[in-house]
Amino acid sequence: MDRRGSLVESQSGASPSPRNPLLCPDSHMDVQGYRWVYWRVWLCRWGAVLSLGLLLILFHWRPRLAVRARCCSCPLALADVLLLRDSFGQRYVVEVLTEDMEDSSMELVADLEDSDWRDTVQLHREEKTLLRYYLFEGLRYVWLARKGAFCRVSVLNEDWTCNDLYSFQRGLSHLEQSSSVSLYETRKQSTTLRSMAQLVTNVTIRRSSGEEECVSSVELVPGDCLLIPQEGLLLPCDAVLLAGECMVNESMLTGESVPILKTPLPAGEGRYSSQAQRRHTLFCGTQLIQARGGSSDGGGATAVVTSTGFFTAKGDLISSILHPQPINFSFYRDATKFLFFLGVVALIGTIYSLVVLSRSNATWTELVIRALDVVTIVVPPALPAAITTGTIYAQRRLKSQGVFCVSPPRINVCGKVSIFCFDKTGTLTEEGLDVWGVVQAGQAGFSELLPDPRLLPAGPMLSALACCHTVALLEGQPLGDPLELRMIQSTGWELIEPEGDQKALDAEFGGHRVLAVMRPPAQEVSVSEAGAIVRRFPFSSSLQRMSVVTVAPGGRPALAFIKGAPEMVASLSLRETVPEQFSSILRNFASEGFRVLALGYKPLDGKTDWRTLERGVVERDMQFLGLLVMKNMMKPESGEVINTLKLAQLRTVMVTGDNILTAVNVARNCGMMGSDERVMFVHATPQTAQSTPKLRFHLGEGGTQGTMEVLTEGLYQSGISYHLAVNGKSFSALCDYFPEYLPKVLMRATVYARMAPDQKTQLVKELQKLNYRVGMCGDGANDCGALRAADVGVSLSEAEASVASPFTSKSDNISCVPLLIREGRCSLVTSFSLFRYMALYSLIQFCSVLVLYTEKTNLGDLQFLFFDLVLVTLLAIVMGRGGPSEEVHPRRPSASLLAVPMVGGLFLHTSLIVLGQLAALFITKSQDWYVPLNSTKTGAANLPNLEDTSVFALSGYQYIIMAVVVTKGYPYKKPLYHNVVFLCILLILFAVMTWLVLCPGPVFSRLLQLNNIPDMNFKLLIVALAALNLLTCFVLELLIDHGLLSCRLLRGNRPSKKKYKQLDLLLSDCPSWPPLNQALSSAQYTVIGLS
């Protein structure tokens, strides 16, 4: 048996049963088994004691080392401990747990048809009915001997077909619901989920006997038949809709504020997938606003539970929030490394203190306590909390301006964004579109543009505009996609939905189950017939179309209408019905920025059963009707924001599902492309049986330079700036067949059109491979994957917060993007300042303690408390209150804590700190009235004394001085005087320290164990020394900011490590790229062909 494995997928072909758990794979998880070796365990325990816990710290940071030190490798079946490695390279150690199985569960599981579970039961019997499993990120992974792997236990078999789901419409019996391993696992998952995100409600389910029963949602198991009331509910599980239609608000999951109409799952033998059948799936946590058409009286809907607990869509998202993917950000990586650096400093200080104290005849107890003091001083426990202060303030400011954040660490990442991707419709342009007109297709070609669709003659085109939609009524008001609402309004037809007993309405339309009726205006009744929608196939981004089936009064004629992307509808239409001018007409409208949709129709056999009709059958061999032309107006804020980002040298990119020419036009209008800049279209074709993959670049319209000049002189030589435009098909071909050219295209592409949701996600990941920090701004469902994959995802939604992306903006425009960048840079700079301040605070105290140890004394307990609470904590809390600058500076702030200016600056400041404290000590010793301390005592027993008083006075000033020095302002933050609270506290603390130095009074002198020095000139000299320390540190910081430690003279013009900067430099020196009007072949295909 292998000692190393991964989570594998069930290959069982057994018939589906709601009791059979799904062995859902996470193939990216690598698992290695280990067994305890007890003599090694005891040896490690002794090592931890002897190293004073340092070995345990090492094991915590290096879990693989901990496992190998205590265990030996073994087969997974015998493992006590597992070493996991996820797709991000993170390693985790989990213990294999065992649990007794109930005898009744064992008997029922033994009867299941799934051979995997029979094997598991047999294994359990041999092992005294013990279930072996481990827990990881809230999920349970169970050992299956036949597979030789730990498999995640889910609650729905992937082999279930749509027909299988319909078989569960009868409901489950009490025995089926209460006895299965599924329930055993599901209830454990549901309990864990409920403790984090309470969602418990009463629901109605149907039993196999036909009886309806009200139960708590925690009792739901997969296969339960859920009855949804007409008024809707907050869904506590994932379910697939089988009867009726539901209007659903999914803003919590997707950020999409427009409710979505969900339709019944088509019956068939195809495998069910919640993502592929998204428009038929009801997701946990979404609000079902209205349900209808699922019962004989026309009310409610029927669904079958598919997933509960962590296996639901909401559960998966909550799990991703609780266990987010690691943020690959240098600031957080370097913070950990810097702690190791401070640990080395602490080790040096500990050794020094042990040497010094041992010479003073200190006891062993004193030596250990003082050595541990040094460690806690150098590595401050409050450091992690302090550096989050700036992020907390930024999060509050964002919330006050309508931007909500569910992942605060991402705020700092905003400060390093180098490219921002924008969706088009609803993001850069208005959500609603105005109908510009209709162009009908006929035998003679296209007609003239008809501005008002109401002027259309009665016929298929007018009926298609009125009926091909998914708009529904909610309390008498139409609700749905803004585009479809405008389309219906332009026809003047009225939407009517069944109310109460709909048998009369069904009878009017031939006995068909009617979902909605579209009736023409009263004045057109004599020429146009009403149409009843009896079947809907909702819009799919991947399919780029939607369709409906309608019938006229009496049930005839039955017509299918289709609406979608012009290229897609034309490809599904009979060739002879598509006019020859199709491409040129579409190009003309698209290049002018119009949104164009195509419509088609075909008659259907009236005897067809609409409930079992497959989508593919309905949407083929259509007759092309014409084009609907809509004007998509630019949001007034879009151009200003894009210009702001360009001035800040942030690259902007458009990613849309619209036509490529329309996208180019919008890109020019919003400023992504200049009027004098050329557009080049990228055409990549995949390999087919008749042709090899080819890549071509050709010039589009626009720009001021002539084509011949570009071709003869080269793009860079003629001084032309250009942009590439790519569509979804070409992007896929580039990724699959031209990986060597893909980075170059990504570097110059500004428009990505006809992109499916998964392609948007892939684009974000490809840009990240070039070391871009990618931001993505979209308005909802189609952008969810890209929003989550991006380093900074911003969802424009009316929802207060959405788990679809780290940031949700309540504004309906992209004005939040510069705000996020400014707040991110402010937060990052503030985090840097706080980190440096906490490090310098530690080093100041570290120097003070070592200096005083050398003098056989130490700071008093109340002196430590005064520094830590009154000075440092107070300053650290208010230091981050300063707001961001009003402008977005072209240069991004540094994110590396280990950069030369950072580390070198700390070293130089520490040197000035040590010099200042030593100067105060030597000045004190040089005074005529100086009295040496008692050499027979050590530590705090020597207090009060002159040495401690002088060091206390100067170091107190140094804590305040460093707060002033490291607090940065322009260009990322407002100047210091804008942070009024911080400025006032600085002045107060300066006054307090000056008072304690000049005239503390007998009470505070006794309380803080300070020596009362009568010489006022000496006290003023200490204050002057502090002022000199402030001046030198401030000047040093200014020099560092102006490049004192940049080391450019030593290293020269070394190229950047970022791939996109290297590529940009390479393309700038390559005037022949891209090769125009040339067919490039795939290197992979060429190698394969020659071999």
mmCIF file of N, CA, C and O in Angstrom, residues 267-307:
data_model
loop_
_atom_site.group_PDB
_atom_site.id
_atom_site.type_symbol
_atom_site.label_atom_id
_atom_site.label_comp_id
_atom_site.label_asym_id
_atom_site.label_seq_id
_atom_site.Cartn_x
_atom_site.Cartn_y
_atom_site.Cartn_z
ATOM 1 N N ALA A 267 -35.698 17.510 -17.288
ATOM 2 C CA ALA A 267 -35.487 16.083 -17.098
ATOM 3 C C ALA A 267 -34.559 15.563 -18.194
ATOM 4 O O ALA A 267 -34.497 16.107 -19.290
ATOM 5 N N GLY A 268 -33.818 14.541 -17.893
ATOM 6 C CA GLY A 268 -32.905 13.966 -18.875
ATOM 7 C C GLY A 268 -31.881 13.087 -18.206
ATOM 8 O O GLY A 268 -31.831 12.962 -16.974
ATOM 9 N N GLU A 269 -31.052 12.485 -19.009
ATOM 10 C CA GLU A 269 -30.041 11.563 -18.509
ATOM 11 C C GLU A 269 -28.709 12.256 -18.224
ATOM 12 O O GLU A 269 -27.754 11.623 -17.815
ATOM 13 N N GLY A 270 -28.628 13.548 -18.483
ATOM 14 C CA GLY A 270 -27.384 14.265 -18.233
ATOM 15 C C GLY A 270 -27.081 14.359 -16.753
ATOM 16 O O GLY A 270 -27.985 14.399 -15.911
ATOM 17 N N ARG A 271 -25.802 14.397 -16.410
ATOM 18 C CA ARG A 271 -25.389 14.478 -15.012
ATOM 19 C C ARG A 271 -25.722 15.854 -14.448
ATOM 20 O O ARG A 271 -25.488 16.871 -15.098
ATOM 21 N N TYR A 272 -26.246 15.866 -13.242
ATOM 22 C CA TYR A 272 -26.591 17.125 -12.591
ATOM 23 C C TYR A 272 -25.341 17.770 -12.005
ATOM 24 O O TYR A 272 -24.514 17.121 -11.377
ATOM 25 N N SER A 273 -25.223 19.078 -12.200
ATOM 26 C CA SER A 273 -24.144 19.868 -11.598
ATOM 27 C C SER A 273 -24.725 21.193 -11.151
ATOM 28 O O SER A 273 -25.403 21.882 -11.932
ATOM 29 N N SER A 274 -24.479 21.552 -9.912
ATOM 30 C CA SER A 274 -25.053 22.794 -9.380
ATOM 31 C C SER A 274 -24.546 24.021 -10.116
ATOM 32 O O SER A 274 -25.254 25.030 -10.204
ATOM 33 N N GLN A 275 -23.340 23.964 -10.664
ATOM 34 C CA GLN A 275 -22.817 25.104 -11.399
ATOM 35 C C GLN A 275 -23.330 25.138 -12.834
ATOM 36 O O GLN A 275 -23.723 26.183 -13.343
ATOM 37 N N ALA A 276 -23.332 23.970 -13.479
ATOM 38 C CA ALA A 276 -23.827 23.918 -14.858
ATOM 39 C C ALA A 276 -25.322 24.217 -14.901
ATOM 40 O O ALA A 276 -25.809 24.858 -15.843
ATOM 41 N N GLN A 277 -26.060 23.764 -13.903
ATOM 42 C CA GLN A 277 -27.504 24.029 -13.822
ATOM 43 C C GLN A 277 -27.791 25.098 -12.777
ATOM 44 O O GLN A 277 -28.713 24.985 -11.971
ATOM 45 N N ARG A 278 -27.026 26.136 -12.806
ATOM 46 C CA ARG A 278 -27.130 27.189 -11.798
ATOM 47 C C ARG A 278 -28.504 27.865 -11.806
ATOM 48 O O ARG A 278 -29.024 28.233 -10.766
ATOM 49 N N ARG A 279 -29.100 28.014 -12.992
ATOM 50 C CA ARG A 279 -30.390 28.691 -13.078
ATOM 51 C C ARG A 279 -31.547 27.800 -12.625
ATOM 52 O O ARG A 279 -32.689 28.225 -12.614
ATOM 53 N N HIS A 280 -31.240 26.560 -12.254
ATOM 54 C CA HIS A 280 -32.257 25.653 -11.725
ATOM 55 C C HIS A 280 -31.953 25.269 -10.272
ATOM 56 O O HIS A 280 -32.675 24.465 -9.689
ATOM 57 N N THR A 281 -30.895 25.831 -9.710
ATOM 58 C CA THR A 281 -30.451 25.461 -8.363
ATOM 59 C C THR A 281 -30.708 26.609 -7.396
ATOM 60 O O THR A 281 -30.389 27.764 -7.684
ATOM 61 N N LEU A 282 -31.287 26.276 -6.247
ATOM 62 C CA LEU A 282 -31.518 27.235 -5.172
ATOM 63 C C LEU A 282 -30.411 27.053 -4.140
ATOM 64 O O LEU A 282 -30.210 25.945 -3.630
ATOM 65 N N PHE A 283 -29.712 28.139 -3.830
ATOM 66 C CA PHE A 283 -28.532 28.039 -2.980
ATOM 67 C C PHE A 283 -28.835 28.458 -1.551
ATOM 68 O O PHE A 283 -29.633 29.371 -1.305
ATOM 69 N N CYS A 284 -28.158 27.803 -0.632
ATOM 70 C CA CYS A 284 -28.314 28.080 0.791
ATOM 71 C C CYS A 284 -27.970 29.540 1.099
ATOM 72 O O CYS A 284 -26.996 30.084 0.581
ATOM 73 N N GLY A 285 -28.787 30.154 1.951
ATOM 74 C CA GLY A 285 -28.522 31.530 2.356
ATOM 75 C C GLY A 285 -29.159 32.571 1.465
ATOM 76 O O GLY A 285 -29.143 33.754 1.806
ATOM 77 N N THR A 286 -29.721 32.158 0.331
ATOM 78 C CA THR A 286 -30.378 33.122 -0.556
ATOM 79 C C THR A 286 -31.841 33.285 -0.147
ATOM 80 O O THR A 286 -32.446 32.379 0.425
ATOM 81 N N GLN A 287 -32.382 34.438 -0.458
ATOM 82 C CA GLN A 287 -33.760 34.748 -0.080
ATOM 83 C C GLN A 287 -34.687 34.455 -1.247
ATOM 84 O O GLN A 287 -34.583 35.075 -2.299
ATOM 85 N N LEU A 288 -35.577 33.480 -1.059
ATOM 86 C CA LEU A 288 -36.593 33.191 -2.057
ATOM 87 C C LEU A 288 -37.736 34.176 -1.860
ATOM 88 O O LEU A 288 -38.451 34.125 -0.856
ATOM 89 N N ILE A 289 -37.872 35.095 -2.811
ATOM 90 C CA ILE A 289 -38.851 36.171 -2.663
ATOM 91 C C ILE A 289 -40.262 35.688 -2.977
ATOM 92 O O ILE A 289 -41.226 36.065 -2.318
ATOM 93 N N GLN A 290 -40.344 34.836 -3.986
ATOM 94 C CA GLN A 290 -41.665 34.414 -4.457
ATOM 95 C C GLN A 290 -41.544 33.070 -5.145
ATOM 96 O O GLN A 290 -40.566 32.789 -5.835
ATOM 97 N N ALA A 291 -42.529 32.209 -4.945
ATOM 98 C CA ALA A 291 -42.572 30.910 -5.611
ATOM 99 C C ALA A 291 -43.971 30.695 -6.160
ATOM 100 O O ALA A 291 -44.970 31.007 -5.494
ATOM 101 N N ARG A 292 -44.050 30.145 -7.373
ATOM 102 C CA ARG A 292 -45.362 29.922 -7.982
ATOM 103 C C ARG A 292 -45.274 28.832 -9.042
ATOM 104 O O ARG A 292 -44.195 28.523 -9.541
ATOM 105 N N GLY A 293 -46.451 28.271 -9.360
ATOM 106 C CA GLY A 293 -46.543 27.313 -10.452
ATOM 107 C C GLY A 293 -46.138 25.907 -10.094
ATOM 108 O O GLY A 293 -46.038 25.053 -10.974
ATOM 109 N N GLY A 294 -45.940 25.626 -8.800
ATOM 110 C CA GLY A 294 -45.467 24.303 -8.433
ATOM 111 C C GLY A 294 -46.533 23.360 -7.930
ATOM 112 O O GLY A 294 -46.255 22.205 -7.619
ATOM 113 N N SER A 295 -47.757 23.852 -7.817
ATOM 114 C CA SER A 295 -48.843 23.002 -7.325
ATOM 115 C C SER A 295 -50.075 23.196 -8.197
ATOM 116 O O SER A 295 -50.109 24.063 -9.073
ATOM 117 N N SER A 296 -51.090 22.417 -7.935
ATOM 118 C CA SER A 296 -52.295 22.467 -8.765
ATOM 119 C C SER A 296 -53.006 23.805 -8.674
ATOM 120 O O SER A 296 -53.655 24.230 -9.622
ATOM 121 N N ASP A 297 -52.867 24.491 -7.537
ATOM 122 C CA ASP A 297 -53.507 25.795 -7.403
ATOM 123 C C ASP A 297 -52.627 26.929 -7.891
ATOM 124 O O ASP A 297 -52.978 28.100 -7.753
ATOM 125 N N GLY A 298 -51.460 26.598 -8.426
ATOM 126 C CA GLY A 298 -50.575 27.616 -8.994
ATOM 127 C C GLY A 298 -49.630 28.260 -8.017
ATOM 128 O O GLY A 298 -48.823 29.101 -8.390
ATOM 129 N N GLY A 299 -49.681 27.900 -6.750
ATOM 130 C CA GLY A 299 -48.815 28.521 -5.760
ATOM 131 C C GLY A 299 -47.676 27.618 -5.344
ATOM 132 O O GLY A 299 -47.721 26.400 -5.501
ATOM 133 N N GLY A 300 -46.625 28.225 -4.786
ATOM 134 C CA GLY A 300 -45.500 27.476 -4.257
ATOM 135 C C GLY A 300 -44.651 26.806 -5.321
ATOM 136 O O GLY A 300 -44.862 26.964 -6.525
ATOM 137 N N ALA A 301 -43.646 26.054 -4.840
ATOM 138 C CA ALA A 301 -42.736 25.338 -5.730
ATOM 139 C C ALA A 301 -42.231 24.109 -4.994
ATOM 140 O O ALA A 301 -42.351 24.000 -3.759
ATOM 141 N N THR A 302 -41.660 23.180 -5.750
ATOM 142 C CA THR A 302 -41.141 21.936 -5.187
ATOM 143 C C THR A 302 -39.671 21.796 -5.554
ATOM 144 O O THR A 302 -39.290 22.017 -6.702
ATOM 145 N N ALA A 303 -38.858 21.423 -4.561
ATOM 146 C CA ALA A 303 -37.419 21.248 -4.792
ATOM 147 C C ALA A 303 -36.941 20.039 -4.013
ATOM 148 O O ALA A 303 -37.589 19.593 -3.055
ATOM 149 N N VAL A 304 -35.802 19.510 -4.415
ATOM 150 C CA VAL A 304 -35.182 18.386 -3.719
ATOM 151 C C VAL A 304 -33.865 18.854 -3.108
ATOM 152 O O VAL A 304 -33.040 19.495 -3.789
ATOM 153 N N VAL A 305 -33.675 18.572 -1.833
ATOM 154 C CA VAL A 305 -32.450 18.972 -1.133
ATOM 155 C C VAL A 305 -31.266 18.211 -1.728
ATOM 156 O O VAL A 305 -31.310 16.988 -1.880
ATOM 157 N N THR A 306 -30.221 18.935 -2.065
ATOM 158 C CA THR A 306 -29.017 18.303 -2.626
ATOM 159 C C THR A 306 -27.825 18.375 -1.684
ATOM 160 O O THR A 306 -26.984 17.480 -1.684
ATOM 161 N N SER A 307 -27.737 19.433 -0.887
ATOM 162 C CA SER A 307 -26.579 19.589 0.005
ATOM 163 C C SER A 307 -26.993 20.343 1.251
ATOM 164 O O SER A 307 -27.885 21.205 1.208
#
